[in-house]
Amino acid sequence: MSLITEEQVVLDLTGADRHEATRLLGERLVASGRCTDLDTFIADVRKREETMATGLPGGIGIPHARSTAITEPSLVFGRSADGIDWGAKDGPANLIFLIAAPEGGGDAHMQMLPKLARALMKKDFKAALAAATTEAEVVRIVSAEVELDQPAAAPAAAAAAAPAGADATGGAAPAAAAAAAAPAATAAPVAEAPRVLNLVGVTSCPTGIAHTYMAAEGLEAAAKAAGHTIKVETQGSAGSSPLSAAEIAAADAVIFAHDLPVKDAGRFAGKPIVDVGVKKGISDGPALVAQAAALADEWRADPSKAAAATAATSGASGGLVSKVEAGASTGTKIRQWLMTGVSYMIPFVAAGGILIALSFMLAQVALGEQGAIEIVKYNLTSADQYNIAQNFSALSLTSWAGLLFVIGGAAFGFLVPILSGFIAFAIADRPGLVPGIVGGFIASTMGAGFLGGLATGFIAGFAARWISGWKVAKGVRGVMPVVVIPLLSTFITAGLFITVLGRPIKALSDALTTGLNNMSGSSALLLGVVLGAMMGFDLGGPVNKAAYFFATAGLATAGTAADAPQLKIMAAVMAAGMVAPLAMALATTVRPGLFSEPERENGKAAWLLGASFISEGAIPFAAADPVRIMTSSVIGSAITGGLVMLFGSTLRAPHGGIWVLPLIGSFLLFLLALVIGVVVMTTIVVALKSRDTHLAEIDATATV
């Protein structure tokens, strides 16, 4: 079946904004029977738009999404005479393609979507669409570039259907030609200039439907125009044909145009790399190719650059990634640097916290009420009965509890160094790891806690980035990443912290710890209310993440105390984060008539999401009705957060929801606080929605 029909063409598209225009296009899919639920599909498209605007340079809009409401891969074309703002920097879009793919679309169908993306890079294709006078003409123009069925036996058709990763013309290079080209490339004189370069690239975008392939097409067209060859690995929805080791080895330079971390980026160690966002691959292909060519010539003239890059990018750290957006505001970057550190720290928190919590549980069974106090005496260094390495007995429950405690404590010992190291990594990439981790260890040793780790992380990151930017003699470049950068940045970070910053930050950390330890009654309740409200405000957004960061970072200073206030904060934050999705699940169950069919379906999924501490389960409801849902969420979550703090429930695990319930101190009171918040939010949501003057219309929609 064709991707596009005459019914899926709108030659005079209108709309106050892109959302209204998208709905008009989506209605054509409903009319053609390819969309079973317009609201669900539009919600998926809008969620995609929130990730990254889908307007492209040259007056193009490509709203797209995978959705459970779509039955088969489909295209809807819209042409706007006045143009509609689709988020592109160069102005509104006149040619709009709504790309709809089933949630689990097969590979054969998904391969057609990259073809449309590539076709949109062709001037004659866009000109023909702009000049078309009938729906049938548009269908003919599009179908000439994008076809669902390709005769397997037709060489020409096979060449036209070649996936990304083809030669510079967009067609697949025959095996014989590739074999002939390899010796030719090898035999080319190294000193020859100008010369034909062998380039490779990787493209990706968050959903992998269009930008991925348009960037690949842009790079291929630019390389061809410059007289070079390029093979692009598209890490998108239609699958990927990975570049071979031989192709990477033969490459003169690499171009990354991506908005997702490049998979197995260590493959490209030792190659000059141009690294940009995916939209640059679409709009600035010639500039990127020229930049890659310049880097290739520079590296060819100075072999030490390749050696230095190999040393800096190879090894165990090759798979590490940091999602810090290029061009983001200073505030956004600071948050992303912090969250990078937290994301790498959390596995240590989870492993250590859960092991320690299990050790306390076993200790109470083996030793009674004093078990949690007694078990913290176990270690690996003493010469008495508490040295678990020398006195472990497989038949002793106490020994198992001691073993779990020692292992969990060891994991906890890495919290501040890892937090610091990966904040520095986010700022300066791999050169920041050594000074960051060493600085974090020193901060931990001095008792400066997570505040010290934050300080050393930022100092190390900026010191390493500054030193990495030095212009040095050629003879020194090879040792910069392995000797000079780690040596100097570590000295600066550690020296500055030990002599200047360490004691004041330790004093501040001690004051914070003392304040937390002294919290009781109204002060604990107030902190819980504030943190709970933050968790319920934007459901996974920056405010929510700030509260979560405060809780997880606090675990690093909780030590092994069973009732540390930081553990109460973690419990309060997790409980508050569970309220909104569970409340919406309950609301859609008790008053289904207040919600549309898609919302009721989302409500079913929200039970599991909420129980698992995934606040984002309430986002579909908040997106459709932000004022009422967010108001209700803030109130319900704040109540739960305050009650958990007041009840004194504790938690060492940074995540898990009901799945870590046995590890929660005073878990019955934890559940009581959660139930109260959920009931309060549900009551407010139902009350506010029941006052809707368009209730009859909502009820009608919900029963369709």
XYZ file of C-alpha atoms in Angstrom:
704
model
C 0.000 0.000 0.000
C 1.308 3.457 -0.868
C 2.661 5.689 1.856
C 0.578 8.598 0.579
C -2.794 8.885 -1.120
C -4.700 11.831 -2.583
C -6.746 11.897 0.621
C -3.506 12.570 2.489
C -2.658 15.762 0.603
C -3.656 19.280 1.719
C -2.679 21.926 -0.846
C -4.000 24.873 1.144
C -2.964 24.050 4.685
C -3.875 26.640 7.317
C -3.564 26.833 11.068
C -2.856 29.353 13.784
C 0.273 27.435 14.743
C 2.054 24.176 14.023
C -0.010 22.256 16.567
C -3.280 23.196 14.901
C -1.820 22.455 11.479
C -0.562 19.070 12.676
C -4.026 18.159 13.890
C -5.496 19.096 10.499
C -2.983 16.835 8.797
C -3.625 14.084 11.323
C -7.332 14.198 10.550
C -6.486 13.051 7.028
C -4.917 9.911 8.487
C -8.070 9.246 10.470
C -10.149 9.705 7.313
C -7.969 7.260 5.397
C -8.221 4.683 8.188
C -4.522 4.761 9.072
C -4.927 6.401 12.480
C -7.123 4.783 15.098
C -6.881 7.535 17.724
C -6.104 11.103 16.708
C -5.527 12.414 20.243
C -2.995 9.715 21.039
C -1.127 10.319 17.810
C -1.131 14.108 18.231
C 0.139 13.689 21.797
C 3.006 11.550 20.498
C 3.846 14.154 17.865
C 3.803 16.965 20.424
C 6.006 14.956 22.765
C 8.458 14.595 19.887
C 8.265 18.345 19.193
C 9.157 19.039 22.827
C 12.333 16.981 22.394
C 13.517 19.019 19.411
C 11.788 21.322 16.936
C 11.119 19.634 13.584
C 11.386 22.691 11.372
C 14.231 22.514 8.866
C 16.059 25.165 6.859
C 14.517 25.946 3.508
C 10.870 26.194 4.546
C 10.310 22.563 5.543
C 8.428 21.088 8.485
C 8.625 17.393 9.272
C 6.491 16.654 12.350
C 6.837 12.958 13.043
C 6.363 10.267 15.622
C 6.005 6.581 16.191
C 2.634 5.851 17.757
C 0.423 2.965 18.783
C -2.435 4.798 17.053
C -0.865 4.385 13.589
C -1.620 1.188 11.697
C 0.917 1.520 8.873
C 3.723 3.867 7.783
C 2.097 6.918 6.256
C 2.818 10.403 4.961
C 0.536 13.424 4.888
C 1.610 16.407 2.813
C 0.538 19.952 3.527
C 1.419 23.142 1.641
C 0.981 26.532 3.262
C 1.020 29.689 1.159
C 1.710 32.010 4.093
C 3.982 29.611 5.946
C 3.662 28.206 9.466
C 6.297 28.600 12.143
C 7.787 25.154 12.720
C 10.760 26.206 14.807
C 13.358 26.665 12.065
C 15.665 29.638 12.503
C 15.366 30.789 8.876
C 11.606 31.288 8.928
C 8.266 29.498 8.565
C 7.637 26.245 6.720
C 5.699 26.105 3.479
C 6.111 22.390 2.745
C 5.083 20.119 5.602
C 5.259 16.348 5.737
C 3.592 14.609 8.670
C 5.468 11.312 9.048
C 3.537 8.641 10.948
C 5.048 5.293 11.843
C 3.584 2.406 13.856
C 5.142 1.906 17.270
C 6.638 -1.411 16.182
C 6.810 -0.826 12.429
C 8.627 -3.457 10.417
C 12.010 -2.793 8.873
C 10.715 -3.027 5.294
C 8.309 -0.163 5.874
C 10.658 1.906 8.014
C 13.240 1.874 5.239
C 10.886 4.072 3.195
C 10.985 6.943 5.671
C 14.703 7.682 5.196
C 14.010 7.982 1.466
C 11.602 10.824 2.038
C 14.119 12.521 4.301
C 16.742 12.276 1.579
C 14.314 13.460 -1.105
C 13.648 16.627 0.887
C 17.289 17.566 0.417
C 16.775 17.763 -3.365
C 15.892 21.171 -4.793
C 13.969 19.802 -7.763
C 11.815 17.658 -5.474
C 10.843 20.654 -3.349
C 10.274 22.813 -6.408
C 7.950 20.223 -7.914
C 5.924 20.043 -4.713
C 5.666 23.830 -4.538
C 4.388 23.969 -8.126
C 1.962 21.036 -7.964
C -1.647 21.941 -8.725
C -3.493 18.732 -7.829
C -3.405 16.117 -5.085
C -2.714 13.423 -7.661
C 0.351 15.308 -8.871
C 1.746 15.463 -5.327
C 1.181 11.730 -4.855
C 3.003 11.056 -8.133
C 5.956 13.281 -7.172
C 6.324 11.711 -3.741
C 5.820 8.146 -4.955
C 8.581 8.616 -7.513
C 11.008 9.130 -4.635
C 9.439 6.901 -1.990
C 7.971 3.503 -2.795
C 6.906 0.710 -0.498
C 7.469 -2.170 -2.897
C 10.785 -2.615 -4.678
C 11.348 -5.468 -7.158
C 14.098 -7.578 -5.652
C 15.443 -8.599 -9.067
C 15.752 -5.126 -10.534
C 19.291 -3.803 -10.116
C 18.206 -0.231 -10.729
C 15.490 -0.465 -8.117
C 17.849 -2.099 -5.663
C 20.320 0.699 -6.149
C 17.588 3.273 -5.590
C 16.592 1.529 -2.341
C 20.087 1.422 -0.884
C 20.138 2.244 2.840
C 22.217 4.928 4.473
C 25.823 3.954 4.419
C 25.923 3.959 0.617
C 28.443 5.650 -1.605
C 28.526 9.402 -2.206
C 25.766 9.252 -4.803
C 23.281 7.663 -2.414
C 23.398 4.239 -4.147
C 25.088 1.113 -2.832
C 28.590 0.592 -4.148
C 28.905 -2.856 -5.743
C 31.291 -5.234 -4.038
C 33.617 -5.267 -7.032
C 33.826 -1.504 -7.135
C 34.489 -1.392 -3.402
C 37.204 -3.975 -3.762
C 38.784 -2.010 -6.594
C 38.529 1.240 -4.674
C 40.325 -0.069 -1.599
C 43.667 -0.741 -3.319
C 43.396 2.543 -5.145
C 42.969 4.399 -1.866
C 45.887 2.539 -0.356
C 48.115 3.239 -3.318
C 47.389 6.970 -3.400
C 50.520 8.987 -2.607
C 50.336 10.266 0.954
C 51.748 13.651 0.061
C 49.413 14.299 -2.835
C 47.307 17.449 -2.478
C 44.606 18.198 -3.218
C 43.350 14.657 -2.985
C 40.143 12.667 -2.734
C 39.397 11.993 0.916
C 37.696 8.956 2.378
C 35.273 10.231 5.006
C 32.934 8.388 7.337
C 30.109 9.750 9.434
C 27.447 8.941 11.999
C 24.045 10.624 12.223
C 21.287 10.241 14.801
C 18.344 12.109 16.301
C 16.145 11.396 19.339
C 13.447 9.480 17.448
C 15.541 8.429 14.471
C 12.884 8.907 11.822
C 13.811 11.913 9.709
C 16.644 14.136 10.925
C 18.952 11.118 11.032
C 18.575 10.427 7.327
C 18.356 14.015 6.177
C 21.680 14.716 7.869
C 23.173 11.671 6.145
C 21.884 12.902 2.784
C 23.246 16.377 3.437
C 26.699 15.026 4.257
C 26.724 12.702 1.242
C 25.686 15.487 -1.131
C 28.289 17.861 0.316
C 31.062 15.260 0.086
C 30.172 14.477 -3.524
C 30.171 18.164 -4.438
C 33.615 18.540 -2.859
C 34.990 15.547 -4.763
C 35.311 13.268 -1.729
C 33.703 9.965 -0.781
C 31.790 9.355 2.419
C 29.953 6.478 4.040
C 27.467 7.364 6.757
C 26.224 5.117 9.537
C 22.638 6.124 10.329
C 21.743 5.176 13.878
C 18.015 5.550 13.312
C 14.680 3.750 13.385
C 15.177 1.879 10.140
C 18.121 0.055 11.584
C 21.792 0.726 11.065
C 24.457 -0.762 8.829
C 27.500 -0.256 11.065
C 30.700 0.958 9.496
C 33.231 -1.836 9.272
C 36.573 -1.663 11.036
C 38.273 -1.514 7.642
C 36.157 1.449 6.522
C 36.925 3.348 9.709
C 40.620 2.510 9.487
C 40.750 3.821 5.900
C 38.925 7.051 6.765
C 40.804 10.327 6.660
C 38.303 12.040 8.970
C 35.006 11.461 10.777
C 31.857 13.597 10.978
C 29.399 13.085 13.846
C 26.055 14.852 13.316
C 24.052 13.564 16.239
C 21.701 14.380 19.087
C 22.140 11.004 20.772
C 25.425 9.544 22.042
C 27.282 7.805 19.221
C 27.145 4.065 19.759
C 30.566 2.547 20.352
C 32.333 5.846 19.742
C 35.631 4.253 20.728
C 35.796 2.731 17.227
C 36.855 6.129 15.924
C 39.760 6.640 18.337
C 42.752 8.264 16.678
C 40.754 9.900 13.874
C 40.113 13.623 13.389
C 36.480 14.133 14.343
C 34.027 16.916 13.553
C 31.314 16.667 16.229
C 28.068 18.671 15.825
C 24.316 18.395 16.334
C 22.199 16.604 13.761
C 20.735 19.820 12.329
C 24.197 21.005 11.339
C 24.447 17.947 9.136
C 21.303 19.045 7.353
C 21.984 22.749 6.984
C 25.796 23.019 6.975
C 26.974 19.919 5.099
C 29.543 21.729 2.899
C 31.059 23.514 5.903
C 31.343 20.258 7.844
C 33.000 18.491 4.934
C 35.422 21.401 4.520
C 36.170 21.295 8.250
C 36.783 17.537 8.084
C 39.099 18.012 5.090
C 41.054 20.701 6.914
C 41.413 18.476 9.977
C 42.534 15.567 7.814
C 45.248 17.699 6.198
C 46.336 19.046 9.585
C 46.589 15.584 11.106
C 48.355 14.246 8.029
C 51.008 16.928 8.423
C 51.357 16.240 12.154
C 51.141 12.493 12.995
C 51.479 13.254 16.710
C 47.853 14.444 16.723
C 46.627 10.954 15.860
C 48.816 9.420 18.549
C 47.567 11.888 21.147
C 43.936 11.364 20.177
C 44.325 7.590 20.320
C 45.789 7.801 23.800
C 43.057 10.137 24.953
C 40.104 8.219 23.525
C 41.091 4.568 23.750
C 40.804 2.289 26.753
C 38.139 1.624 29.321
C 36.617 5.071 29.093
C 35.799 4.763 25.388
C 32.101 4.136 25.982
C 31.498 7.018 28.386
C 29.044 9.642 27.212
C 27.856 12.991 28.462
C 24.713 14.563 27.003
C 25.593 18.238 27.301
C 23.838 20.246 24.605
C 25.936 22.486 22.413
C 24.732 26.078 22.488
C 22.702 25.607 25.679
C 22.453 28.442 28.176
C 24.883 28.603 31.094
C 22.189 27.579 33.548
C 21.212 24.594 31.421
C 24.813 23.478 31.071
C 25.382 23.666 34.824
C 22.357 21.443 35.375
C 23.564 19.008 32.701
C 27.052 18.885 34.216
C 25.558 18.117 37.619
C 23.161 15.493 36.277
C 25.998 13.768 34.411
C 27.813 13.357 37.705
C 24.659 12.162 39.447
C 23.785 9.671 36.682
C 27.162 7.939 36.998
C 26.989 8.076 40.805
C 23.532 6.521 41.133
C 24.600 2.902 40.369
C 27.086 3.143 43.251
C 24.347 4.569 45.477
C 21.940 1.821 44.463
C 24.430 -1.011 44.929
C 25.867 0.299 48.172
C 22.579 1.464 49.658
C 20.667 -1.721 48.951
C 23.514 -3.923 50.231
C 23.741 -1.925 53.465
C 19.971 -1.992 53.907
C 19.958 -5.783 53.425
C 22.805 -6.106 55.915
C 20.768 -4.219 58.518
C 17.757 -6.466 57.874
C 19.817 -9.637 58.323
C 21.587 -8.176 61.360
C 18.283 -7.502 63.095
C 17.217 -11.079 62.457
C 20.543 -12.463 63.710
C 21.322 -10.056 66.561
C 18.018 -8.486 67.509
C 17.339 -4.787 68.004
C 21.040 -3.971 68.405
C 21.889 -5.657 65.105
C 22.132 -2.461 63.043
C 24.475 -0.965 65.645
C 26.653 -4.052 65.948
C 26.998 -4.749 62.235
C 28.682 -1.423 61.437
C 31.735 -2.613 63.353
C 32.641 -5.092 60.601
C 35.560 -4.192 58.345
C 38.509 -5.557 56.370
C 41.455 -4.209 58.373
C 41.073 -4.816 62.112
C 42.798 -7.668 63.925
C 39.739 -8.722 65.929
C 36.592 -10.756 65.289
C 35.098 -7.955 63.203
C 37.492 -8.524 60.286
C 35.059 -10.209 57.923
C 37.806 -11.390 55.568
C 39.389 -13.477 58.321
C 36.286 -14.549 60.220
C 33.598 -15.156 57.590
C 31.441 -18.246 58.110
C 29.022 -19.373 55.439
C 26.773 -20.845 58.131
C 26.508 -17.614 60.124
C 23.737 -15.136 59.356
C 25.779 -12.493 61.155
C 28.721 -13.132 58.826
C 26.506 -12.658 55.790
C 25.172 -9.431 57.252
C 28.723 -8.251 57.925
C 29.811 -9.184 54.395
C 26.940 -7.243 52.844
C 27.734 -4.247 55.032
C 31.433 -4.187 54.132
C 30.730 -4.489 50.391
C 28.011 -1.830 50.529
C 30.292 0.466 52.493
C 33.009 0.014 49.875
C 30.566 1.034 47.135
C 29.562 4.065 49.191
C 33.197 5.080 49.406
C 33.135 5.876 45.692
C 30.142 8.217 45.755
C 31.914 11.553 46.098
C 34.885 10.663 43.818
C 32.559 9.435 41.069
C 30.258 12.453 41.427
C 33.243 14.790 41.187
C 34.951 12.862 38.384
C 31.960 12.807 36.085
C 31.028 16.428 36.659
C 34.565 17.171 35.457
C 34.091 14.686 32.606
C 30.939 16.502 31.477
C 32.864 19.782 31.395
C 36.190 18.670 29.883
C 35.505 15.172 28.520
C 38.038 12.452 29.411
C 40.821 14.836 30.517
C 38.588 15.794 33.448
C 38.294 12.282 34.886
C 41.647 12.006 36.679
C 41.621 15.389 38.462
C 37.905 15.033 39.182
C 38.150 11.605 40.776
C 41.313 12.444 42.711
C 39.801 15.723 43.881
C 36.614 13.952 44.926
C 38.599 11.393 46.907
C 40.428 14.186 48.719
C 37.136 15.970 49.434
C 35.713 12.749 50.831
C 38.837 12.120 52.926
C 38.678 15.638 54.378
C 35.036 15.099 55.301
C 33.761 17.781 52.920
C 30.996 15.477 51.661
C 29.100 15.963 48.452
C 29.572 19.752 48.597
C 33.312 19.139 48.361
C 32.694 16.761 45.479
C 30.732 19.417 43.633
C 33.532 21.928 44.142
C 36.322 19.599 43.008
C 34.259 18.470 40.034
C 33.896 21.991 38.704
C 37.481 22.979 39.484
C 38.854 19.848 37.829
C 36.647 20.210 34.768
C 37.568 23.801 34.057
C 41.241 23.245 34.854
C 41.453 20.267 32.500
C 39.568 22.098 29.759
C 41.824 25.133 30.106
C 45.017 23.088 29.916
C 43.661 21.025 27.008
C 43.314 24.250 25.031
C 46.945 25.258 25.361
C 48.905 25.739 22.163
C 52.058 23.706 22.689
C 55.018 22.603 20.612
C 54.559 19.593 18.357
C 56.934 17.509 20.425
C 54.782 17.989 23.516
C 51.393 17.266 21.938
C 51.789 13.508 22.155
C 52.271 13.539 25.927
C 49.642 16.174 26.733
C 46.685 13.807 27.310
C 48.622 11.131 29.182
C 51.041 13.217 31.254
C 50.687 16.998 31.142
C 46.897 17.432 31.422
C 46.304 14.910 34.248
C 49.434 16.039 36.108
C 48.734 19.766 36.094
C 44.941 19.612 36.420
C 45.187 17.187 39.347
C 47.765 19.379 41.073
C 45.632 22.483 40.590
C 42.419 20.797 41.772
C 43.838 18.963 44.757
C 46.202 21.745 45.775
C 43.527 24.418 45.635
C 41.046 22.309 47.583
C 43.471 21.210 50.290
C 45.006 24.621 50.942
C 42.133 27.023 50.280
C 38.659 25.557 49.803
C 38.636 22.333 51.790
C 38.194 23.641 55.314
C 35.472 26.238 54.533
C 33.519 23.694 52.486
C 33.920 21.091 55.234
C 32.570 23.610 57.720
C 29.607 24.295 55.446
C 29.039 20.573 54.942
C 29.198 19.990 58.696
C 26.699 22.792 59.245
C 24.342 21.282 56.672
C 24.686 17.836 58.255
C 24.087 19.290 61.710
C 21.034 21.113 60.436
C 19.650 17.939 58.918
C 20.402 15.958 62.078
C 18.544 18.547 64.156
C 15.486 18.525 61.932
C 12.375 17.387 63.708
C 8.761 18.309 63.879
C 7.893 21.426 61.910
C 11.299 21.885 60.236
C 11.342 18.323 58.867
C 7.733 18.691 57.788
C 8.479 21.952 55.959
C 11.455 20.497 54.093
C 9.384 17.479 53.086
C 6.575 19.733 51.847
C 8.966 21.820 49.727
C 10.726 18.804 48.228
C 7.415 17.070 47.602
C 6.009 20.117 45.824
C 9.127 20.280 43.647
C 8.737 16.608 42.700
C 5.113 17.161 41.734
C 5.590 20.424 39.874
C 7.020 19.466 36.471
C 7.068 15.650 36.694
C 10.576 14.867 35.559
C 11.515 18.394 34.480
C 14.247 20.650 35.878
C 12.491 21.431 39.186
C 11.719 17.758 39.774
C 15.319 16.820 38.923
C 16.689 19.473 41.281
C 14.823 17.904 44.213
C 15.932 14.433 43.148
C 19.544 15.609 42.844
C 19.407 17.044 46.369
C 18.178 13.711 47.722
C 20.621 11.453 45.861
C 23.590 13.728 46.572
C 22.630 13.663 50.242
C 22.935 9.875 50.276
C 26.660 10.359 49.740
C 26.915 12.007 53.172
C 24.503 9.711 55.001
C 27.258 7.254 55.825
C 26.127 4.021 57.435
C 23.771 5.460 60.033
C 20.425 3.694 59.922
C 18.368 6.813 60.655
C 20.369 9.591 58.977
C 18.145 12.523 57.933
C 19.436 12.191 54.358
C 17.721 8.793 54.227
C 14.447 10.424 55.275
C 14.848 12.998 52.510
C 15.361 10.240 49.937
C 12.226 8.465 51.157
C 10.209 11.691 51.015
C 11.382 12.500 47.485
C 10.619 9.025 46.152
C 7.176 8.886 47.752
C 6.299 12.348 46.433
C 7.438 11.368 42.946
C 5.054 8.405 42.961
C 1.956 10.449 43.805
C 1.035 12.030 40.456
C 0.993 8.935 38.203
C -0.782 6.843 40.847
C -3.362 9.584 41.436
C -4.082 9.885 37.715
C -4.404 6.116 37.470
C -6.880 6.186 40.346
C -8.799 9.168 38.922
C -9.259 7.492 35.539
C -10.512 4.397 37.353
C -13.042 6.008 39.699
C -14.308 8.657 37.245
C -13.532 7.379 33.732
C -16.172 9.658 32.224
C -13.991 12.688 32.964
C -11.258 11.434 30.678
C -10.905 10.573 27.012
C -10.188 7.054 25.821
C -6.435 7.722 25.362
C -6.264 9.171 28.874
C -7.991 6.110 30.297
C -5.461 3.913 28.529
C -2.640 6.054 29.904
C -4.213 5.652 33.325
C -3.838 1.886 33.136
C -0.123 2.218 32.398
C 0.269 4.852 35.111
C -0.413 2.264 37.834
C 2.850 0.478 37.091
C 4.772 3.659 36.300
C 3.751 5.301 39.554
C 4.433 2.196 41.592
C 7.917 2.113 40.062
C 8.646 5.787 40.888
C 8.413 7.043 37.313
C 6.827 10.477 37.668
C 6.715 10.911 33.883
C 3.691 8.586 33.857
C 1.548 11.645 34.617
C 2.979 13.822 31.845
C 0.300 12.936 29.212
C -2.367 14.214 31.604
C -0.433 17.360 32.521
C 0.248 18.147 28.861
C -3.458 18.029 28.042
C -4.626 19.898 31.143
C -1.587 21.580 32.748
C -3.237 23.971 35.204
C -5.544 21.534 36.950
C -3.223 18.527 36.888
C -0.092 20.381 38.006
C -1.978 22.238 40.753
C -3.354 18.964 42.062
C 0.029 17.259 41.725
C 1.880 19.916 43.689
C -0.618 19.735 46.562
C -0.770 15.932 46.742
C 2.993 15.463 46.387
C 3.734 18.160 48.975
C 1.462 16.453 51.506
C 3.123 13.090 50.942
C 6.648 14.539 51.161
C 5.866 16.324 54.406
C 4.226 13.280 55.986
C 7.108 10.947 55.089
C 9.549 13.339 56.747
C 7.272 13.664 59.767
C 6.847 9.880 60.046
C 10.610 9.346 59.820
C 10.612 6.774 57.019
C 14.064 6.121 55.542
C 15.439 4.821 52.248
C 18.937 4.106 50.951
C 18.010 3.104 47.382
C 17.750 6.099 44.991
C 15.000 4.470 42.939
C 12.695 1.494 42.765
C 9.293 2.457 44.152
C 7.391 -0.472 45.661
C 10.080 -2.855 44.440
C 12.394 -1.686 47.234
C 9.623 -1.569 49.849
C 11.375 -4.078 52.159
C 14.329 -1.688 52.317
C 12.238 1.278 53.487
C 12.391 2.109 57.165
C 8.867 2.378 58.677
C 7.446 1.250 55.363
C 3.854 1.085 56.660
C 3.967 4.781 57.502
C 5.633 5.398 54.121
C 2.694 3.680 52.418
C 0.214 5.629 54.559
C 1.786 8.945 53.508
C 1.739 7.830 49.864
C -1.912 6.780 50.016
C -2.938 10.071 51.643
C -1.192 12.127 48.955
C -2.670 10.020 46.150
C -6.191 10.299 47.556
C -5.855 14.068 48.051
C -4.599 14.625 44.508
C -7.262 12.334 43.051
C -9.983 14.197 44.928
C -8.745 17.580 43.695
C -8.411 16.390 40.092
C -11.905 14.920 40.065
C -13.376 18.014 41.725
C -11.723 20.410 39.270
C -12.590 18.361 36.212
C -16.183 17.903 37.389
C -16.620 21.677 37.252
C -15.726 21.751 33.572
C -18.435 23.607 31.660
C -17.788 21.322 28.695
C -18.269 18.136 30.707
C -20.899 16.782 28.325
C -18.523 17.169 25.426
C -15.768 15.438 27.390
C -18.074 12.568 28.292
C -19.052 12.191 24.639
C -15.433 12.133 23.590
C -14.601 9.574 26.239
C -17.219 7.153 24.960
C -16.246 7.343 21.290
